[in-house]
CSV table of C-alpha atoms in Angstrom, one decimal:
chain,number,residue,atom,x,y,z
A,1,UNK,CA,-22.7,3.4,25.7
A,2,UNK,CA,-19.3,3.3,23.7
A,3,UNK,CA,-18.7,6.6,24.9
A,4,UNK,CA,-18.1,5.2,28.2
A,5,UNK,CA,-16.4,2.0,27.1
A,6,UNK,CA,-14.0,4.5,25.4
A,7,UNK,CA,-13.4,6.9,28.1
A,8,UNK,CA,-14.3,5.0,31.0
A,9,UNK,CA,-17.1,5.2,33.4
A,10,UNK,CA,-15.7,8.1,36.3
A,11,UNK,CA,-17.3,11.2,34.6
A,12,UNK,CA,-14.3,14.1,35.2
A,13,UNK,CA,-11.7,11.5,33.7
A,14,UNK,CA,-13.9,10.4,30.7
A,15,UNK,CA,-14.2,14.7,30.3
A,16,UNK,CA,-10.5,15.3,29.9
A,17,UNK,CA,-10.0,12.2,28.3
A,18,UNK,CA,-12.2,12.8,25.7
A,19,UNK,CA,-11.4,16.6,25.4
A,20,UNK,CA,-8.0,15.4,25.1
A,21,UNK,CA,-8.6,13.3,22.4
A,22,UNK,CA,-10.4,15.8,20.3
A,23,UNK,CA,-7.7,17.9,21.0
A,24,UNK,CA,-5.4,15.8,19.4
A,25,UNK,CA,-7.9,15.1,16.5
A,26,UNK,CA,-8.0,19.2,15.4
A,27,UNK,CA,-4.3,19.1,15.8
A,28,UNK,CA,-4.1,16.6,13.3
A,29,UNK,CA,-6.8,17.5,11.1
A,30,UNK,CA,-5.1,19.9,8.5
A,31,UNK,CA,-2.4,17.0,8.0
A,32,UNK,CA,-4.9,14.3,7.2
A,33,UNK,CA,-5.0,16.2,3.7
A,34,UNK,CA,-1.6,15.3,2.7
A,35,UNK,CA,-2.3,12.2,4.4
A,36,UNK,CA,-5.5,10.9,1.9
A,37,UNK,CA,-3.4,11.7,-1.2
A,38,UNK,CA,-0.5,9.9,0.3
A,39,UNK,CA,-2.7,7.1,1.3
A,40,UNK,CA,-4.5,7.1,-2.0
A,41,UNK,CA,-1.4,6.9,-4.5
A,42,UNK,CA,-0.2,4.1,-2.6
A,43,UNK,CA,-3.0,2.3,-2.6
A,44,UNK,CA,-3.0,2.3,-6.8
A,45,UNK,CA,0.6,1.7,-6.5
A,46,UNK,CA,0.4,-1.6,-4.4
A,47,UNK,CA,-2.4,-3.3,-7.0
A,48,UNK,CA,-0.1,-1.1,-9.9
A,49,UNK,CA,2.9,-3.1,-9.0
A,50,UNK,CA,1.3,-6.6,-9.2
A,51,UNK,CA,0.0,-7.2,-5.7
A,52,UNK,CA,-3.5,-8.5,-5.8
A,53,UNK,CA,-6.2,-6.8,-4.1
A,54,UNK,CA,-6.3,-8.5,-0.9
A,55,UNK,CA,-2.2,-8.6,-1.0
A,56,UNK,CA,-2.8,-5.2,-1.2
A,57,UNK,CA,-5.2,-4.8,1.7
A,58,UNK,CA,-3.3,-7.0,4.0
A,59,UNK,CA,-0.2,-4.8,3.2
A,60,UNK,CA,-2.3,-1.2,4.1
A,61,UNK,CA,-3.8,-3.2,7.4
A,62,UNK,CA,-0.7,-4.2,8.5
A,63,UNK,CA,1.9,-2.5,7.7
A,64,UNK,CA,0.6,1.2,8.0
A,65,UNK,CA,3.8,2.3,6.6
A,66,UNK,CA,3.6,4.2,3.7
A,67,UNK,CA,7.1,5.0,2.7
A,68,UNK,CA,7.9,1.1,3.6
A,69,UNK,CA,5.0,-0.2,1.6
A,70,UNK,CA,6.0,2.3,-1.4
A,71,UNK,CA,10.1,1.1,-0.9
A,72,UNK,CA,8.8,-2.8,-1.3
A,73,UNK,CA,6.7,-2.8,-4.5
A,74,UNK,CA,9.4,-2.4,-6.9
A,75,UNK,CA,11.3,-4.6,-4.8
A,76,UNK,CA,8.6,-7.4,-4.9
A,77,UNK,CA,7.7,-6.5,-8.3
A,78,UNK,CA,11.9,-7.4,-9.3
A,79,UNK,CA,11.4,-10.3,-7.2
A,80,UNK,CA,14.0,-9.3,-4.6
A,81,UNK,CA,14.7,-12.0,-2.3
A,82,UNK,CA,13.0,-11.9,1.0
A,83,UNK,CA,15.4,-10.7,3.4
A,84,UNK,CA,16.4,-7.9,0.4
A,85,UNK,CA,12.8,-6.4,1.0
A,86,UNK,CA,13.1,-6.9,4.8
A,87,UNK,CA,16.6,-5.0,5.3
A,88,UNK,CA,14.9,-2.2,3.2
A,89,UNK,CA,12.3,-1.9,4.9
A,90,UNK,CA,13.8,-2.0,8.5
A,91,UNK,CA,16.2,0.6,7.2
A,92,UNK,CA,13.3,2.8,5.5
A,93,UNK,CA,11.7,2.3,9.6
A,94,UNK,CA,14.5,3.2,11.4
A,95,UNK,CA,13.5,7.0,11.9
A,96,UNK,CA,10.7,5.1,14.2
A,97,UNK,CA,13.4,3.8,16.8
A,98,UNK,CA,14.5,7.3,16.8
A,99,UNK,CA,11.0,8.9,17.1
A,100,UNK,CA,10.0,6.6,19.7
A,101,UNK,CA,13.1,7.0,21.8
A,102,UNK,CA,11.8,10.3,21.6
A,103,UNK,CA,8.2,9.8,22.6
A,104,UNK,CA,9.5,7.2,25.5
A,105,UNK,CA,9.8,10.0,28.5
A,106,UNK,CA,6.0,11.3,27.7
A,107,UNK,CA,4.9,7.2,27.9
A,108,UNK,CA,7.1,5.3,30.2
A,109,UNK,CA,4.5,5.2,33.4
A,110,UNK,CA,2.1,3.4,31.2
A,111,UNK,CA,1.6,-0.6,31.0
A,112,UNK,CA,3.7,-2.3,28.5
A,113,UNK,CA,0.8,-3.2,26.2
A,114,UNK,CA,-0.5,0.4,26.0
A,115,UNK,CA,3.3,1.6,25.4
A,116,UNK,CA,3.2,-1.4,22.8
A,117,UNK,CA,0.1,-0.2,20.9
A,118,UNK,CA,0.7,3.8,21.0
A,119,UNK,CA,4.1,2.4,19.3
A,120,UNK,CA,2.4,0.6,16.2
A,121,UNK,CA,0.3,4.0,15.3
A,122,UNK,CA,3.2,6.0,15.7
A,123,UNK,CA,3.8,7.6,12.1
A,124,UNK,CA,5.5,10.6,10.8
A,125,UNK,CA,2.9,13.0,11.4
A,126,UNK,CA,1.9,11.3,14.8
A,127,UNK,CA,5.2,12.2,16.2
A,128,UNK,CA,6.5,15.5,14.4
A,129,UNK,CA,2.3,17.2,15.9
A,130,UNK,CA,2.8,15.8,19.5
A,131,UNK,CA,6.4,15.9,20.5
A,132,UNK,CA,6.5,19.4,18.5
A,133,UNK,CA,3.4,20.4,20.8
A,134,UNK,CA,4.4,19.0,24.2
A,135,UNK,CA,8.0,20.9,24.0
A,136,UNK,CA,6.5,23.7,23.2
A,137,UNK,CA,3.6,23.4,25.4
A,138,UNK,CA,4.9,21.6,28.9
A,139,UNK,CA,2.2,20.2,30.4
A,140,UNK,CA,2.1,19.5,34.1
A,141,UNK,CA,3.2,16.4,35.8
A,142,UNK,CA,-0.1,15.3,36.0
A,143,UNK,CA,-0.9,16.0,33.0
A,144,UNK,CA,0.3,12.2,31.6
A,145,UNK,CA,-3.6,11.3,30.7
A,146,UNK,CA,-4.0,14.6,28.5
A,147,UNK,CA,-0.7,13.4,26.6
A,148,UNK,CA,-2.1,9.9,26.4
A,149,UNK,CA,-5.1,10.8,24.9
A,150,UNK,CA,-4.2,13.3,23.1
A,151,UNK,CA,-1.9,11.1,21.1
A,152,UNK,CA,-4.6,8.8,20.7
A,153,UNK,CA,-7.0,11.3,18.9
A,154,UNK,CA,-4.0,12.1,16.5
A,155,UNK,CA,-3.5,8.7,15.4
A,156,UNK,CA,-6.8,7.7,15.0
A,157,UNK,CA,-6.9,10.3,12.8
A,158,UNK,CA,-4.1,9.5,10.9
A,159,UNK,CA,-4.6,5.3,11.1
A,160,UNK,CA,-9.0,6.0,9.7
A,161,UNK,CA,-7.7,8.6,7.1
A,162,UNK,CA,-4.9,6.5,5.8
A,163,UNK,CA,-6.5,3.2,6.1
A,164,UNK,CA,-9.9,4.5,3.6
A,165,UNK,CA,-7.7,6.3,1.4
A,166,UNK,CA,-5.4,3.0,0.7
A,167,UNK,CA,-8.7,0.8,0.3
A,168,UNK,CA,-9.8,3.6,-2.3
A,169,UNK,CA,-6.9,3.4,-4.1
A,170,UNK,CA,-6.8,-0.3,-3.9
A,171,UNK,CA,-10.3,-0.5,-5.6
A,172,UNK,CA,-10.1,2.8,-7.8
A,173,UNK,CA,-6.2,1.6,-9.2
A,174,UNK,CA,-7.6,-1.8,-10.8
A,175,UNK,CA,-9.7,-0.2,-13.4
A,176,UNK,CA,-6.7,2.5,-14.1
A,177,UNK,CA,-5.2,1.4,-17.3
A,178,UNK,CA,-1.1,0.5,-16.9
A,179,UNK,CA,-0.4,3.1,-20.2
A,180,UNK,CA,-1.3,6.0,-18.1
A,181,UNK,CA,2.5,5.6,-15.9
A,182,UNK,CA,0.7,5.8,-12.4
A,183,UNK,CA,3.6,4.3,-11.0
A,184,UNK,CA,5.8,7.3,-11.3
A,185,UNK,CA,3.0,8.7,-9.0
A,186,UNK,CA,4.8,6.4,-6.4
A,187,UNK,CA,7.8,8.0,-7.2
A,188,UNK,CA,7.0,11.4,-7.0
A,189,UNK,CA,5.6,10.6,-3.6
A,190,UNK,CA,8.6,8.9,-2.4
A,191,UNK,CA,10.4,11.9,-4.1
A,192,UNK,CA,8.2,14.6,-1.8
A,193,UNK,CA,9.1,12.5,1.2
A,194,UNK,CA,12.4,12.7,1.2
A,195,UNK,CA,13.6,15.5,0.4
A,196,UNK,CA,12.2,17.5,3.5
A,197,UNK,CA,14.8,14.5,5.0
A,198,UNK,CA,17.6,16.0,2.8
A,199,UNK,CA,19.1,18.8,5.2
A,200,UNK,CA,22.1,19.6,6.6
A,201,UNK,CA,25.7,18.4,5.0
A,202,UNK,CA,25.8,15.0,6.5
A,203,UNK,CA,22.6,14.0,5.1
A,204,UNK,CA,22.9,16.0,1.8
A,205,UNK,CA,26.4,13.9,1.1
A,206,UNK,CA,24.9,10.9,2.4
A,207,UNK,CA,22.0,10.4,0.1
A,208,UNK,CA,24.4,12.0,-3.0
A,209,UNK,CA,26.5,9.4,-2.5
A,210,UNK,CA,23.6,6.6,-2.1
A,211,UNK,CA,22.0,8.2,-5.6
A,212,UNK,CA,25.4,8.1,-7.5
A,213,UNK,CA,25.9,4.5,-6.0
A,214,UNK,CA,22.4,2.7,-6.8
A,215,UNK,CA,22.5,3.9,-10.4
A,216,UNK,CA,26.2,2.6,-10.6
A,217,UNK,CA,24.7,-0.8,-9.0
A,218,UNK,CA,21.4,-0.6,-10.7
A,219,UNK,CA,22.7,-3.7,-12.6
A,220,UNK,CA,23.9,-5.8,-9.6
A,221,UNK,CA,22.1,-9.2,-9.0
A,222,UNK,CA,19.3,-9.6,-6.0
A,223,UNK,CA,19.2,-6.0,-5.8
A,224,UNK,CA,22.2,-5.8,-3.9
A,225,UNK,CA,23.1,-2.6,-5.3
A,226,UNK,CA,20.1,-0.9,-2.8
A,227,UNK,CA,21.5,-2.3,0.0
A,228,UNK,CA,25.2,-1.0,-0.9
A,229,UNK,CA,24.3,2.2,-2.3
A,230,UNK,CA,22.8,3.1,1.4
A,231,UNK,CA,25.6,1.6,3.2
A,232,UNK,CA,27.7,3.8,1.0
A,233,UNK,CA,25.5,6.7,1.9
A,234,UNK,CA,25.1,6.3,5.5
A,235,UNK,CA,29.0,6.3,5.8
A,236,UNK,CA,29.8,9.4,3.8
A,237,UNK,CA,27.6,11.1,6.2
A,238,UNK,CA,29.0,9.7,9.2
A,239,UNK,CA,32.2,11.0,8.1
A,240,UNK,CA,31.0,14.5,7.4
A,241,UNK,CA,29.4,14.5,10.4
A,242,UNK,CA,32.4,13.5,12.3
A,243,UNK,CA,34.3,15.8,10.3
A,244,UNK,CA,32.0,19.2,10.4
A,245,UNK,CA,32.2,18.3,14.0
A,246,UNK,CA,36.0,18.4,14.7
A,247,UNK,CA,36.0,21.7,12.0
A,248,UNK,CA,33.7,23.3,14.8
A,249,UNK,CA,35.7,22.3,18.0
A,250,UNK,CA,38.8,23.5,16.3
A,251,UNK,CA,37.0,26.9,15.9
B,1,UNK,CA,7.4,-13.7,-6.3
B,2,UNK,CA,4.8,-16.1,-5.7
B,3,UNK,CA,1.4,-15.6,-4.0
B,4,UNK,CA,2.4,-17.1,-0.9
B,5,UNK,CA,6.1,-15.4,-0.8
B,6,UNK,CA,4.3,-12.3,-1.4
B,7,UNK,CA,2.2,-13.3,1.9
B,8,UNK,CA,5.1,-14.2,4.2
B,9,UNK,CA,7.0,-11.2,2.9
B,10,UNK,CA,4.0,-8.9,4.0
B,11,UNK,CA,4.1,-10.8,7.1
B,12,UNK,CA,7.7,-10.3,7.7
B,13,UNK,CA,7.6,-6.5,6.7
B,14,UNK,CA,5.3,-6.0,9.9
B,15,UNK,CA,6.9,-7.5,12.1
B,16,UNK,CA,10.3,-5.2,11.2
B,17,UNK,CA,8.1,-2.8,11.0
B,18,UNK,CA,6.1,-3.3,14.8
B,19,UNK,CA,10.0,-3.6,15.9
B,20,UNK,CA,11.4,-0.5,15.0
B,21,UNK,CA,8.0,1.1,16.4
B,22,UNK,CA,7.9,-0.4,19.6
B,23,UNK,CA,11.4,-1.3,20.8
B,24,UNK,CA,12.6,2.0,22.3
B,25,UNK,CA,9.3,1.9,24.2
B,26,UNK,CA,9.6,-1.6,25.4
B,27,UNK,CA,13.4,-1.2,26.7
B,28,UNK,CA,13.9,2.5,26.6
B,29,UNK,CA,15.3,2.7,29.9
B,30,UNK,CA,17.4,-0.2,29.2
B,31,UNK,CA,19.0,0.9,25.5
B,32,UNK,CA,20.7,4.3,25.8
B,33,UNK,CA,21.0,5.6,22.4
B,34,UNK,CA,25.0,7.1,21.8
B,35,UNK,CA,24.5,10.0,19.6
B,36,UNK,CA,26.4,8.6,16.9
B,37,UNK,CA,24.6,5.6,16.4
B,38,UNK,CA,21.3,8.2,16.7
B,39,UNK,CA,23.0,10.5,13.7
B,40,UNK,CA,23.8,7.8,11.7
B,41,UNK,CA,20.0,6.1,12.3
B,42,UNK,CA,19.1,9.8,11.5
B,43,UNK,CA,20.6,9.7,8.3
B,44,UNK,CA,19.6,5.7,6.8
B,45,UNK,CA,15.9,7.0,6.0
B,46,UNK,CA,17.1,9.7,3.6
B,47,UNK,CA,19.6,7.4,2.1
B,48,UNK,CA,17.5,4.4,1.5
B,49,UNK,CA,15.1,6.8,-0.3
B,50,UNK,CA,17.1,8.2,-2.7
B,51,UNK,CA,18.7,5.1,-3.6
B,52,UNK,CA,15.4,4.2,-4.5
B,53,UNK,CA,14.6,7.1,-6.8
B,54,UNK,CA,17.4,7.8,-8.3
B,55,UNK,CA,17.7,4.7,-10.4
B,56,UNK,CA,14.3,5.9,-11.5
B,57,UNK,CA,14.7,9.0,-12.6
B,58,UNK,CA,18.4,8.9,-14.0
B,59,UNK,CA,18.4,5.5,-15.8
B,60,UNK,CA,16.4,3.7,-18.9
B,61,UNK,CA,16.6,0.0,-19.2
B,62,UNK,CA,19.7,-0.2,-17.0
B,63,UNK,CA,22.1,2.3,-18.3
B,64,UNK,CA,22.6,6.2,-17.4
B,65,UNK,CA,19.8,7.8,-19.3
B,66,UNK,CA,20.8,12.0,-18.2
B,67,UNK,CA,18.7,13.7,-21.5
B,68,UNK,CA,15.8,15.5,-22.4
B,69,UNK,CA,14.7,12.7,-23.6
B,70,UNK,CA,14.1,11.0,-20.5
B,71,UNK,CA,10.3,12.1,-19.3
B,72,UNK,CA,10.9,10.9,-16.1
B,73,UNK,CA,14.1,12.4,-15.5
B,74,UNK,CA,12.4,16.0,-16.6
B,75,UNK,CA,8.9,15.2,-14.5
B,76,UNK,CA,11.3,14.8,-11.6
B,77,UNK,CA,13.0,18.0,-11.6
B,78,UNK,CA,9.8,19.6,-12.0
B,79,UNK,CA,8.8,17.6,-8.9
B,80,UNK,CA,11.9,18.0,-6.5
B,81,UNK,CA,11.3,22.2,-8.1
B,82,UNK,CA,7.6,22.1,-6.7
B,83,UNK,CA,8.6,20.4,-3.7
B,84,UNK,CA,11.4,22.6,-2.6
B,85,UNK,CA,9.2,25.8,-3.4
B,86,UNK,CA,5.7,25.0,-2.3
B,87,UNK,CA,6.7,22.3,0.5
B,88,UNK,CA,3.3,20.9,-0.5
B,89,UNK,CA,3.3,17.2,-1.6
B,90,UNK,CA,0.2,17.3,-3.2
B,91,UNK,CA,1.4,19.9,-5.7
B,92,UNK,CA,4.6,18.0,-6.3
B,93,UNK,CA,2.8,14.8,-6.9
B,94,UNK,CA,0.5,16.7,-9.1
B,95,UNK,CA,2.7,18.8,-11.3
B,96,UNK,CA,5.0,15.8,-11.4
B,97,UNK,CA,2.7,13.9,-12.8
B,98,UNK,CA,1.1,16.7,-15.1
B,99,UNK,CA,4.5,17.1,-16.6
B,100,UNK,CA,5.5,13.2,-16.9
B,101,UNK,CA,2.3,12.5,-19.0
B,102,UNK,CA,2.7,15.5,-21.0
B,103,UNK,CA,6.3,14.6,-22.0
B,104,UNK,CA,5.4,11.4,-23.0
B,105,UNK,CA,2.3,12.5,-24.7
B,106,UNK,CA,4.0,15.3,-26.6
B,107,UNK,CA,7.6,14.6,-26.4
């Protein structure tokens, strides 16, 4: 029975395990929406950009990473060097190292491999419906196995529902004809992304700043500009951080 | 790029990409975060976005392109309109889109 290789063979633990995991699966299900559109324009963005179809696949399989995948096309379509696309990307994944710092207390009793695994499925929407639920929601000490699970049946949610939405897209973007500008649809998604980000004066300075300077840079060679225009941005709202913070202790 | 750069770059992305997912929960105990390197992680993602839009959306063939003119420019104010009054991104991408083609169609 997969029912048992999934949940494991004591009855009462394959119960709450799976009653977690459907748990975690109507959580998630009013997201996974949002989630096939998202997954669908980037999968006509990847083959839109150039990326061949099974580029394009290995990219959704892999990666899982849709505002990463979306930040590398025009990069790989400019033919950025290498490391250009990695540092954006790494930077475009750092809210991940502070998600899962987050997410660590609720994990760290379990193996490394599990810890491992629950870390590559961990997405935007995976973290904002659990940690959001179990601060809200304490559960009890022993209740590690409901969290565990519970997580699980949100991201295999979220990993199915993105992962057949990018393949349709993949296959459905070839026979879309370049004059119809389904590109900008990449854009506008990016653009719905981040500015949800955009809050607060740190951050609003910050990504002013990195606008202003990529368009300023636009021209600069090996897309350096990118890679200044964030460094730019990330200090600006350091220092209005900093400064906002020493206005408020002077109060 | 060629086929096999575009490979090994693919390659490369997931593995930056499986390393900011699972470090803090391979060595959380072991890498205390200070809060100011956490703020200023906090604020890279919303950066490196917009420096990727707004090239975009304010420039055509490499120079400031701020007019009427400029479909893309107009389809993304429409956008970042939706956005901020639906919070839906399925209507932004939508209307966004609506708009672009329509100011290039008529435009």
């Amino acid at each position: 029975m997969t029912g048992r290789r999934l949940f494991g063979h004591q009855p009462h633990i394959a119960q709450a395990r799976r009653d977690a995991w459907l748990d975690g699966l109507r959580v998630v299900a009013p997201a996974l929406i949002a989630l096939f559109a998202w997954g669908l324009v980037t999968g006509v963005a990847m083959v839109k950009s150039g990326l061949t179809q099974w580029q394009a696949l290995g990219m959704s399989l892999l990666l899982f990473a849709g505002s990463a995948q979306l930040a590398a096309l025009p990069l790989i379509a400019a033919d950025a060097p290498i490391w250009v696309v990695l540092l954006t990307t790494a930077v475009v994944n750092l809210r991940f190292v502070i998600f899962t710092a987050g997410l660590y207390p609720y994990f760290r009793h379990l193996p490394l491999p599990r810890r491992m695994l629950l870390g590559y499925f961990t997405g935007d929407v995976s973290f904002a419906l659990s940690v959001s639920r179990w601060t809200t929601q304490p559960l009890p000490e022993h209740g590690s196995r409901e969290r565990t699970w519970f997580y699980l049946g949100i991201c295999s949610g979220t990993w199915v529902v993105w992962q057949v939405s990018s393949v349709a897209g993949i296959f459905l973007g070839g026979g879309i004809p370049g004059t119809w500008g389904l590109d900008f649809v990449a854009i506008l998604a990016l653009l719905a992304l981040v500015l949800p980000m955009i809050a607060g004066g740190p951050t609003i300075a910050g990504a002013l700043v990195a606008g202003v300077v990529a368009v300023l840079a636009a021209g600069a060679p090996l897309k350096l500009g990118l890679v200044v225009a964030v460094l730019a941005g990330i200090s600006v709202a350091m220092a209005v951080d900093i400064l906002l913070e020493r206005m408020d202790r002077h109060r | 790029m060629s086929a096999a750069e575009v490979w090994i770059t693919i390659v490369l992305m997931t593995v930056v990409t499986v390393a900011t997912r699972t470090v803090m929960l391979v060595f959380g105990d072991r890498i205390p975060l200070p809060e100011r390197v956490q703020h200023a992680l906090r604020f890279a993602p919303a950066c490196a976005l917009t420096a990727l839009i707004a090239p975009e959306l304010l420039t055509e063939q490499g120079a400031w392109a701020i007019s009427l003119a400029n479909a893309k420019l107009i389809a993304g104010a429409i956008a970042i309109a939706v956005m901020l009054s639906t919070r839906s991104m399925i209507a932004t991408m939508g209307i966004g889109m609506a708009a672009y083609l329509a100011l290039r169609h008529f435009g």
